[in-house]
Amino acid sequence: MILISACLAGFNVRYDGGNARNNLAVKLVALGQAITVCPEIMGGFATLRVPVEIQGGTGRDVLTGRAKVMNREGRDVTRQYLQGAQMVLKIARDHGVTAAFLKQKSPACGTKLIYDGKFAGNKVPGEGVTATLLQDHGIKCFGDEDLTLANVRPYVDAVTWENLHHDNPRP
């Protein structure tokens, strides 16, 4: 089973109320080969929320207590991010997830890049809290830019693979 950031499947769960719809993500969910999660929503945040960035490090540093997740207004939301990450991990384990395609640059889901914590739009190498936790538990994490047929192929069955090449999937 594949895990996908809910925003990639077209759900309006981003901090600004929007999504980052990816047609392949939508198709994988429709075919029953992927489940969607949003660590921020699972951590208790509303759909419209103040932007958040990791300050003092990366998702790894948050998990080890060396960095915090802060919103632009200066509120520490680390606890909610840790809670959301744990909930996603439980869902992943319960569904036998082996790979996750997550929204790049997110303080929860980033797999290669996150914002630097200064709310100036600058990106730095690093992973979000949820992506780090999933990888620590053996789940291969990819960013949304890696959500391609070639990268999905190892994680789907033959019927799904065939259906991914058609506009009208067959059961």
Short mmCIF file of N, CA and C in Angstrom, two decimals:
data_model
loop_
_atom_site.label_atom_id
_atom_site.label_comp_id
_atom_site.label_asym_id
_atom_site.label_seq_id
_atom_site.Cartn_x
_atom_site.Cartn_y
_atom_site.Cartn_z
N MET A 1 0.85 -1.18 0.00
CA MET A 1 0.00 0.00 0.00
C MET A 1 0.89 1.24 0.00
N ILE A 2 0.40 2.27 -0.66
CA ILE A 2 1.09 3.55 -0.76
C ILE A 2 0.36 4.57 0.10
N LEU A 3 1.10 5.43 0.75
CA LEU A 3 0.55 6.53 1.52
C LEU A 3 0.80 7.81 0.73
N ILE A 4 -0.19 8.69 0.66
CA ILE A 4 -0.07 9.92 -0.11
C ILE A 4 -0.57 11.10 0.71
N SER A 5 0.15 12.21 0.65
CA SER A 5 -0.34 13.44 1.29
C SER A 5 -1.71 13.77 0.71
N ALA A 6 -2.67 14.04 1.59
CA ALA A 6 -4.04 14.30 1.17
C ALA A 6 -4.13 15.46 0.17
N CYS A 7 -3.28 16.46 0.32
CA CYS A 7 -3.34 17.60 -0.60
C CYS A 7 -3.00 17.17 -2.03
N LEU A 8 -2.16 16.14 -2.18
CA LEU A 8 -1.80 15.66 -3.51
C LEU A 8 -2.96 14.94 -4.18
N ALA A 9 -3.86 14.40 -3.36
CA ALA A 9 -5.05 13.72 -3.90
C ALA A 9 -6.19 14.70 -4.14
N GLY A 10 -5.93 15.98 -3.97
CA GLY A 10 -6.92 17.01 -4.29
C GLY A 10 -7.75 17.50 -3.12
N PHE A 11 -7.45 17.04 -1.92
CA PHE A 11 -8.19 17.51 -0.75
C PHE A 11 -7.67 18.88 -0.34
N ASN A 12 -8.58 19.78 -0.02
CA ASN A 12 -8.22 21.15 0.35
C ASN A 12 -7.83 21.22 1.83
N VAL A 13 -6.61 20.74 2.13
CA VAL A 13 -6.15 20.66 3.51
C VAL A 13 -4.89 21.49 3.77
N ARG A 14 -4.38 22.16 2.76
CA ARG A 14 -3.18 22.96 2.96
C ARG A 14 -3.47 24.15 3.88
N TYR A 15 -2.43 24.75 4.42
CA TYR A 15 -2.59 25.85 5.37
C TYR A 15 -3.44 26.99 4.79
N ASP A 16 -3.37 27.17 3.46
CA ASP A 16 -4.11 28.25 2.81
C ASP A 16 -5.47 27.82 2.28
N GLY A 17 -5.89 26.60 2.62
CA GLY A 17 -7.18 26.09 2.19
C GLY A 17 -7.17 25.45 0.82
N GLY A 18 -6.02 25.40 0.19
CA GLY A 18 -5.92 24.82 -1.15
C GLY A 18 -5.40 23.40 -1.13
N ASN A 19 -5.04 22.94 -2.32
CA ASN A 19 -4.48 21.60 -2.47
C ASN A 19 -3.33 21.65 -3.46
N ALA A 20 -2.71 20.52 -3.68
CA ALA A 20 -1.60 20.40 -4.64
C ALA A 20 -1.88 19.19 -5.52
N ARG A 21 -3.10 19.12 -6.04
CA ARG A 21 -3.60 17.96 -6.79
C ARG A 21 -2.60 17.44 -7.81
N ASN A 22 -2.43 16.13 -7.77
CA ASN A 22 -1.58 15.41 -8.71
C ASN A 22 -2.45 14.29 -9.28
N ASN A 23 -2.60 14.24 -10.60
CA ASN A 23 -3.51 13.29 -11.21
C ASN A 23 -3.15 11.83 -10.92
N LEU A 24 -1.87 11.52 -10.83
CA LEU A 24 -1.47 10.15 -10.51
C LEU A 24 -1.87 9.80 -9.08
N ALA A 25 -1.74 10.73 -8.17
CA ALA A 25 -2.17 10.50 -6.78
C ALA A 25 -3.67 10.21 -6.74
N VAL A 26 -4.44 11.00 -7.44
CA VAL A 26 -5.90 10.82 -7.48
C VAL A 26 -6.23 9.44 -8.03
N LYS A 27 -5.54 9.04 -9.08
CA LYS A 27 -5.80 7.73 -9.70
C LYS A 27 -5.43 6.58 -8.76
N LEU A 28 -4.31 6.70 -8.07
CA LEU A 28 -3.91 5.64 -7.12
C LEU A 28 -4.93 5.47 -6.00
N VAL A 29 -5.46 6.57 -5.51
CA VAL A 29 -6.48 6.50 -4.47
C VAL A 29 -7.75 5.86 -5.03
N ALA A 30 -8.15 6.28 -6.22
CA ALA A 30 -9.37 5.74 -6.85
C ALA A 30 -9.25 4.23 -7.09
N LEU A 31 -8.06 3.76 -7.38
CA LEU A 31 -7.83 2.34 -7.63
C LEU A 31 -7.63 1.53 -6.35
N GLY A 32 -7.68 2.19 -5.21
CA GLY A 32 -7.53 1.51 -3.94
C GLY A 32 -6.10 1.10 -3.61
N GLN A 33 -5.13 1.72 -4.27
CA GLN A 33 -3.72 1.39 -4.05
C GLN A 33 -3.01 2.40 -3.15
N ALA A 34 -3.73 3.43 -2.73
CA ALA A 34 -3.13 4.45 -1.87
C ALA A 34 -4.16 4.96 -0.88
N ILE A 35 -3.67 5.33 0.28
CA ILE A 35 -4.49 5.99 1.28
C ILE A 35 -3.93 7.38 1.51
N THR A 36 -4.80 8.29 1.91
CA THR A 36 -4.38 9.67 2.09
C THR A 36 -4.33 10.04 3.57
N VAL A 37 -3.40 10.91 3.89
CA VAL A 37 -3.26 11.44 5.25
C VAL A 37 -2.85 12.91 5.17
N CYS A 38 -3.16 13.63 6.22
CA CYS A 38 -2.64 14.98 6.40
C CYS A 38 -2.20 15.09 7.85
N PRO A 39 -0.89 15.04 8.11
CA PRO A 39 -0.40 15.09 9.48
C PRO A 39 -0.84 16.35 10.24
N GLU A 40 -0.96 17.47 9.53
CA GLU A 40 -1.36 18.70 10.19
C GLU A 40 -2.81 18.61 10.68
N ILE A 41 -3.69 18.15 9.82
CA ILE A 41 -5.09 17.99 10.22
C ILE A 41 -5.18 16.97 11.36
N MET A 42 -4.42 15.88 11.25
CA MET A 42 -4.43 14.85 12.28
C MET A 42 -3.85 15.36 13.59
N GLY A 43 -3.01 16.37 13.51
CA GLY A 43 -2.45 16.98 14.71
C GLY A 43 -3.38 18.00 15.35
N GLY A 44 -4.53 18.24 14.72
CA GLY A 44 -5.53 19.11 15.31
C GLY A 44 -5.67 20.49 14.69
N PHE A 45 -4.98 20.74 13.59
CA PHE A 45 -5.06 22.05 12.95
C PHE A 45 -6.28 22.16 12.04
N ALA A 46 -6.77 23.38 11.87
CA ALA A 46 -7.86 23.65 10.94
C ALA A 46 -7.27 23.76 9.53
N THR A 47 -8.15 23.72 8.54
CA THR A 47 -7.69 23.82 7.16
C THR A 47 -7.05 25.17 6.89
N LEU A 48 -7.65 26.24 7.31
CA LEU A 48 -6.98 27.54 7.21
C LEU A 48 -6.20 27.73 8.50
N ARG A 49 -4.88 27.88 8.37
CA ARG A 49 -4.04 28.02 9.56
C ARG A 49 -2.84 28.91 9.26
N VAL A 50 -2.25 29.39 10.30
CA VAL A 50 -1.05 30.23 10.19
C VAL A 50 0.09 29.36 9.67
N PRO A 51 0.89 29.86 8.73
CA PRO A 51 2.03 29.08 8.23
C PRO A 51 2.97 28.67 9.36
N VAL A 52 3.59 27.51 9.16
CA VAL A 52 4.45 26.90 10.17
C VAL A 52 5.77 26.50 9.53
N GLU A 53 6.86 26.63 10.28
CA GLU A 53 8.17 26.17 9.82
C GLU A 53 8.93 25.59 11.01
N ILE A 54 9.88 24.73 10.70
CA ILE A 54 10.75 24.16 11.73
C ILE A 54 11.85 25.18 12.03
N GLN A 55 12.06 25.46 13.30
CA GLN A 55 13.11 26.39 13.69
C GLN A 55 14.17 25.64 14.49
N GLY A 56 15.42 25.81 14.08
CA GLY A 56 16.53 25.20 14.80
C GLY A 56 16.95 23.84 14.27
N GLY A 57 16.48 23.48 13.08
CA GLY A 57 16.90 22.20 12.52
C GLY A 57 15.90 21.62 11.56
N THR A 58 15.81 20.30 11.57
CA THR A 58 14.96 19.55 10.64
C THR A 58 13.98 18.67 11.43
N GLY A 59 13.23 17.87 10.71
CA GLY A 59 12.32 16.93 11.35
C GLY A 59 13.03 16.01 12.32
N ARG A 60 14.22 15.58 11.97
CA ARG A 60 15.03 14.73 12.86
C ARG A 60 15.28 15.45 14.18
N ASP A 61 15.63 16.74 14.08
CA ASP A 61 15.90 17.52 15.28
C ASP A 61 14.65 17.72 16.13
N VAL A 62 13.50 17.83 15.48
CA VAL A 62 12.24 17.94 16.23
C VAL A 62 11.98 16.63 16.98
N LEU A 63 12.18 15.50 16.30
CA LEU A 63 11.95 14.20 16.94
C LEU A 63 12.87 13.96 18.13
N THR A 64 14.05 14.53 18.09
CA THR A 64 15.00 14.34 19.19
C THR A 64 14.96 15.49 20.21
N GLY A 65 14.06 16.44 20.02
CA GLY A 65 13.91 17.53 20.98
C GLY A 65 14.88 18.68 20.82
N ARG A 66 15.63 18.71 19.71
CA ARG A 66 16.62 19.78 19.51
C ARG A 66 16.10 20.95 18.69
N ALA A 67 14.89 20.82 18.11
CA ALA A 67 14.30 21.90 17.31
C ALA A 67 12.81 21.94 17.61
N LYS A 68 12.19 23.05 17.22
CA LYS A 68 10.76 23.24 17.46
C LYS A 68 10.05 23.56 16.15
N VAL A 69 8.77 23.27 16.14
CA VAL A 69 7.91 23.67 15.03
C VAL A 69 7.13 24.88 15.53
N MET A 70 7.32 26.00 14.83
CA MET A 70 6.72 27.26 15.27
C MET A 70 5.85 27.84 14.15
N ASN A 71 4.75 28.50 14.56
CA ASN A 71 3.98 29.19 13.53
C ASN A 71 4.51 30.62 13.38
N ARG A 72 4.06 31.28 12.33
CA ARG A 72 4.57 32.62 12.01
C ARG A 72 4.29 33.63 13.11
N GLU A 73 3.30 33.35 13.97
CA GLU A 73 2.97 34.25 15.07
C GLU A 73 3.79 33.95 16.33
N GLY A 74 4.72 32.99 16.25
CA GLY A 74 5.58 32.67 17.38
C GLY A 74 5.04 31.61 18.32
N ARG A 75 3.98 30.93 17.94
CA ARG A 75 3.40 29.87 18.79
C ARG A 75 4.09 28.54 18.51
N ASP A 76 4.49 27.86 19.57
CA ASP A 76 5.12 26.55 19.47
C ASP A 76 4.03 25.50 19.21
N VAL A 77 4.11 24.82 18.06
CA VAL A 77 3.12 23.80 17.68
C VAL A 77 3.79 22.44 17.52
N THR A 78 4.93 22.28 18.17
CA THR A 78 5.69 21.03 18.08
C THR A 78 4.84 19.83 18.51
N ARG A 79 4.14 19.95 19.61
CA ARG A 79 3.34 18.84 20.13
C ARG A 79 2.33 18.35 19.10
N GLN A 80 1.66 19.27 18.41
CA GLN A 80 0.67 18.90 17.40
C GLN A 80 1.33 18.19 16.21
N TYR A 81 2.53 18.64 15.85
CA TYR A 81 3.23 17.99 14.73
C TYR A 81 3.69 16.58 15.10
N LEU A 82 4.13 16.41 16.33
CA LEU A 82 4.53 15.08 16.79
C LEU A 82 3.30 14.16 16.86
N GLN A 83 2.19 14.69 17.34
CA GLN A 83 0.95 13.91 17.43
C GLN A 83 0.49 13.47 16.04
N GLY A 84 0.49 14.40 15.10
CA GLY A 84 0.08 14.06 13.73
C GLY A 84 0.99 13.02 13.10
N ALA A 85 2.29 13.15 13.33
CA ALA A 85 3.25 12.19 12.78
C ALA A 85 3.00 10.79 13.35
N GLN A 86 2.75 10.71 14.65
CA GLN A 86 2.48 9.41 15.28
C GLN A 86 1.20 8.79 14.72
N MET A 87 0.19 9.60 14.49
CA MET A 87 -1.06 9.08 13.93
C MET A 87 -0.85 8.55 12.51
N VAL A 88 -0.08 9.28 11.73
CA VAL A 88 0.22 8.82 10.37
C VAL A 88 1.00 7.50 10.41
N LEU A 89 1.97 7.41 11.30
CA LEU A 89 2.73 6.17 11.42
C LEU A 89 1.82 4.99 11.78
N LYS A 90 0.89 5.20 12.69
CA LYS A 90 -0.03 4.13 13.05
C LYS A 90 -0.86 3.69 11.85
N ILE A 91 -1.39 4.64 11.11
CA ILE A 91 -2.17 4.31 9.91
C ILE A 91 -1.31 3.56 8.91
N ALA A 92 -0.09 4.02 8.71
CA ALA A 92 0.82 3.36 7.77
C ALA A 92 1.07 1.92 8.19
N ARG A 93 1.33 1.70 9.45
CA ARG A 93 1.57 0.34 9.95
C ARG A 93 0.31 -0.52 9.79
N ASP A 94 -0.85 0.03 10.16
CA ASP A 94 -2.10 -0.72 10.10
C ASP A 94 -2.46 -1.14 8.67
N HIS A 95 -1.98 -0.38 7.68
CA HIS A 95 -2.32 -0.66 6.28
C HIS A 95 -1.16 -1.27 5.49
N GLY A 96 -0.08 -1.61 6.14
CA GLY A 96 1.04 -2.23 5.45
C GLY A 96 1.70 -1.34 4.42
N VAL A 97 1.76 -0.06 4.71
CA VAL A 97 2.37 0.91 3.79
C VAL A 97 3.86 0.63 3.66
N THR A 98 4.35 0.64 2.42
CA THR A 98 5.77 0.45 2.16
C THR A 98 6.41 1.69 1.53
N ALA A 99 5.59 2.57 0.97
CA ALA A 99 6.11 3.79 0.34
C ALA A 99 5.14 4.93 0.56
N ALA A 100 5.69 6.14 0.66
CA ALA A 100 4.88 7.33 0.84
C ALA A 100 5.33 8.40 -0.15
N PHE A 101 4.37 9.08 -0.74
CA PHE A 101 4.63 10.22 -1.61
C PHE A 101 4.04 11.42 -0.89
N LEU A 102 4.92 12.34 -0.49
CA LEU A 102 4.56 13.41 0.41
C LEU A 102 4.87 14.78 -0.19
N LYS A 103 4.16 15.80 0.29
CA LYS A 103 4.31 17.16 -0.23
C LYS A 103 5.64 17.76 0.20
N GLN A 104 6.45 18.03 -0.80
CA GLN A 104 7.77 18.61 -0.57
C GLN A 104 7.65 19.98 0.11
N LYS A 105 8.65 20.33 0.89
CA LYS A 105 8.81 21.62 1.58
C LYS A 105 7.94 21.79 2.82
N SER A 106 7.05 20.86 3.06
CA SER A 106 6.18 20.93 4.23
C SER A 106 6.98 20.60 5.50
N PRO A 107 6.70 21.29 6.62
CA PRO A 107 7.39 20.95 7.87
C PRO A 107 7.00 19.56 8.39
N ALA A 108 5.93 19.01 7.88
CA ALA A 108 5.55 17.64 8.23
C ALA A 108 6.04 16.67 7.17
N CYS A 109 5.79 16.97 5.90
CA CYS A 109 5.95 16.00 4.82
C CYS A 109 7.17 16.17 3.93
N GLY A 110 7.90 17.24 4.05
CA GLY A 110 9.06 17.43 3.18
C GLY A 110 10.01 16.25 3.24
N THR A 111 10.50 15.83 2.09
CA THR A 111 11.41 14.68 2.04
C THR A 111 12.84 15.07 1.69
N LYS A 112 13.03 16.22 1.09
CA LYS A 112 14.36 16.69 0.72
C LYS A 112 14.60 18.14 1.09
N LEU A 113 13.52 18.92 1.06
CA LEU A 113 13.61 20.36 1.34
C LEU A 113 12.54 20.78 2.33
N ILE A 114 12.91 21.70 3.21
CA ILE A 114 11.95 22.34 4.10
C ILE A 114 12.31 23.82 4.15
N TYR A 115 11.40 24.63 4.66
CA TYR A 115 11.72 26.05 4.83
C TYR A 115 12.62 26.23 6.05
N ASP A 116 13.41 27.29 6.04
CA ASP A 116 14.48 27.46 7.02
C ASP A 116 14.06 27.97 8.40
N GLY A 117 12.78 28.22 8.60
CA GLY A 117 12.31 28.64 9.91
C GLY A 117 12.25 30.14 10.10
N LYS A 118 12.59 30.91 9.06
CA LYS A 118 12.60 32.36 9.18
C LYS A 118 11.41 33.03 8.48
N PHE A 119 10.55 32.22 7.87
CA PHE A 119 9.35 32.70 7.18
C PHE A 119 9.67 33.73 6.09
N ALA A 120 10.79 33.49 5.40
CA ALA A 120 11.21 34.39 4.32
C ALA A 120 11.19 33.67 2.97
N GLY A 121 10.69 32.45 2.93
CA GLY A 121 10.62 31.70 1.68
C GLY A 121 11.89 30.95 1.32
N ASN A 122 12.86 30.93 2.21
CA ASN A 122 14.12 30.25 1.93
C ASN A 122 14.03 28.77 2.29
N LYS A 123 14.50 27.92 1.39
CA LYS A 123 14.47 26.48 1.60
C LYS A 123 15.87 25.96 1.93
N VAL A 124 15.89 24.90 2.75
CA VAL A 124 17.14 24.25 3.13
C VAL A 124 16.97 22.74 2.98
N PRO A 125 18.07 22.02 2.79
CA PRO A 125 17.96 20.56 2.76
C PRO A 125 17.45 20.03 4.10
N GLY A 126 16.56 19.08 4.03
CA GLY A 126 16.03 18.49 5.26
C GLY A 126 14.69 17.85 5.04
N GLU A 127 14.24 17.14 6.07
CA GLU A 127 12.98 16.43 6.02
C GLU A 127 12.05 16.97 7.09
N GLY A 128 10.75 16.81 6.84
CA GLY A 128 9.75 17.17 7.82
C GLY A 128 9.62 16.12 8.91
N VAL A 129 8.83 16.42 9.91
CA VAL A 129 8.67 15.55 11.07
C VAL A 129 8.08 14.20 10.69
N THR A 130 6.99 14.19 9.95
CA THR A 130 6.33 12.93 9.58
C THR A 130 7.20 12.12 8.63
N ALA A 131 7.80 12.76 7.66
CA ALA A 131 8.66 12.03 6.71
C ALA A 131 9.81 11.35 7.45
N THR A 132 10.39 12.03 8.40
CA THR A 132 11.50 11.45 9.17
C THR A 132 11.02 10.24 9.97
N LEU A 133 9.89 10.38 10.64
CA LEU A 133 9.37 9.28 11.46
C LEU A 133 9.03 8.07 10.59
N LEU A 134 8.41 8.29 9.44
CA LEU A 134 8.08 7.18 8.54
C LEU A 134 9.35 6.46 8.07
N GLN A 135 10.34 7.23 7.67
CA GLN A 135 11.59 6.62 7.21
C GLN A 135 12.30 5.87 8.33
N ASP A 136 12.22 6.38 9.53
CA ASP A 136 12.81 5.69 10.68
C ASP A 136 12.17 4.32 10.91
N HIS A 137 10.95 4.15 10.39
CA HIS A 137 10.23 2.89 10.55
C HIS A 137 10.17 2.10 9.25
N GLY A 138 11.11 2.36 8.35
CA GLY A 138 11.27 1.53 7.15
C GLY A 138 10.37 1.85 5.98
N ILE A 139 9.69 2.97 6.03
CA ILE A 139 8.81 3.35 4.91
C ILE A 139 9.59 4.29 4.00
N LYS A 140 9.69 3.93 2.75
CA LYS A 140 10.42 4.73 1.76
C LYS A 140 9.59 5.97 1.45
N CYS A 141 10.18 7.14 1.61
CA CYS A 141 9.47 8.40 1.39
C CYS A 141 10.01 9.13 0.17
N PHE A 142 9.09 9.60 -0.65
CA PHE A 142 9.39 10.37 -1.85
C PHE A 142 8.67 11.71 -1.76
N GLY A 143 9.21 12.73 -2.42
CA GLY A 143 8.52 14.00 -2.54
C GLY A 143 7.53 13.95 -3.69
N ASP A 144 6.65 14.93 -3.74
CA ASP A 144 5.63 14.95 -4.80
C ASP A 144 6.23 15.06 -6.19
N GLU A 145 7.42 15.64 -6.31
CA GLU A 145 8.06 15.73 -7.62
C GLU A 145 8.49 14.35 -8.12
N ASP A 146 8.54 13.38 -7.22
CA ASP A 146 8.91 12.01 -7.57
C ASP A 146 7.70 11.12 -7.83
N LEU A 147 6.50 11.67 -7.78
CA LEU A 147 5.29 10.89 -8.00
C LEU A 147 5.10 10.68 -9.50
N THR A 148 5.79 9.65 -10.00
CA THR A 148 5.76 9.31 -11.42
C THR A 148 5.43 7.83 -11.56
N LEU A 149 5.00 7.44 -12.76
CA LEU A 149 4.72 6.02 -13.00
C LEU A 149 5.92 5.14 -12.68
N ALA A 150 7.10 5.57 -13.09
CA ALA A 150 8.30 4.76 -12.85
C ALA A 150 8.55 4.54 -11.36
N ASN A 151 8.33 5.57 -10.55
CA ASN A 151 8.57 5.44 -9.11
C ASN A 151 7.46 4.70 -8.38
N VAL A 152 6.27 4.70 -8.96
CA VAL A 152 5.13 4.00 -8.35
C VAL A 152 5.16 2.51 -8.67
N ARG A 153 5.73 2.15 -9.82
CA ARG A 153 5.70 0.77 -10.32
C ARG A 153 6.06 -0.30 -9.28
N PRO A 154 7.12 -0.14 -8.48
CA PRO A 154 7.46 -1.21 -7.53
C PRO A 154 6.43 -1.42 -6.41
N TYR A 155 5.48 -0.51 -6.26
CA TYR A 155 4.57 -0.55 -5.13
C TYR A 155 3.12 -0.89 -5.49
N VAL A 156 2.87 -1.22 -6.76
CA VAL A 156 1.51 -1.57 -7.18
C VAL A 156 1.48 -2.94 -7.84
N ASP A 157 0.30 -3.55 -7.84
CA ASP A 157 0.15 -4.86 -8.46
C ASP A 157 -0.02 -4.72 -9.98
N ALA A 158 -0.01 -5.83 -10.68
CA ALA A 158 -0.06 -5.84 -12.15
C ALA A 158 -1.34 -5.22 -12.69
N VAL A 159 -2.47 -5.49 -12.07
CA VAL A 159 -3.75 -4.93 -12.54
C VAL A 159 -3.74 -3.41 -12.40
N THR A 160 -3.27 -2.95 -11.26
CA THR A 160 -3.19 -1.50 -11.04
C THR A 160 -2.23 -0.87 -12.04
N TRP A 161 -1.10 -1.51 -12.25
CA TRP A 161 -0.12 -0.98 -13.20
C TRP A 161 -0.76 -0.79 -14.57
N GLU A 162 -1.52 -1.78 -15.01
CA GLU A 162 -2.20 -1.69 -16.31
C GLU A 162 -3.22 -0.55 -16.30
N ASN A 163 -3.98 -0.45 -15.22
CA ASN A 163 -5.01 0.59 -15.13
C ASN A 163 -4.44 2.01 -15.06
N LEU A 164 -3.23 2.13 -14.56
CA LEU A 164 -2.63 3.46 -14.47
C LEU A 164 -2.33 4.04 -15.85
N HIS A 165 -2.34 3.21 -16.85
CA HIS A 165 -2.08 3.66 -18.21
C HIS A 165 -3.33 3.99 -19.00
N HIS A 166 -4.49 3.93 -18.34
CA HIS A 166 -5.76 4.19 -19.01
C HIS A 166 -6.51 5.31 -18.30
N ASP A 167 -7.26 6.08 -19.07
CA ASP A 167 -8.05 7.15 -18.48
C ASP A 167 -9.27 6.64 -17.72
N ASN A 168 -9.79 5.48 -18.12
CA ASN A 168 -10.94 4.89 -17.47
C ASN A 168 -10.52 3.54 -16.90
N PRO A 169 -10.09 3.51 -15.63
CA PRO A 169 -9.60 2.27 -15.03
C PRO A 169 -10.65 1.16 -15.04
N ARG A 170 -10.13 -0.07 -15.17
CA ARG A 170 -10.99 -1.25 -15.13
C ARG A 170 -10.71 -2.00 -13.84
N PRO A 171 -11.77 -2.62 -13.26
CA PRO A 171 -11.55 -3.38 -12.01
C PRO A 171 -10.75 -4.64 -12.24
#
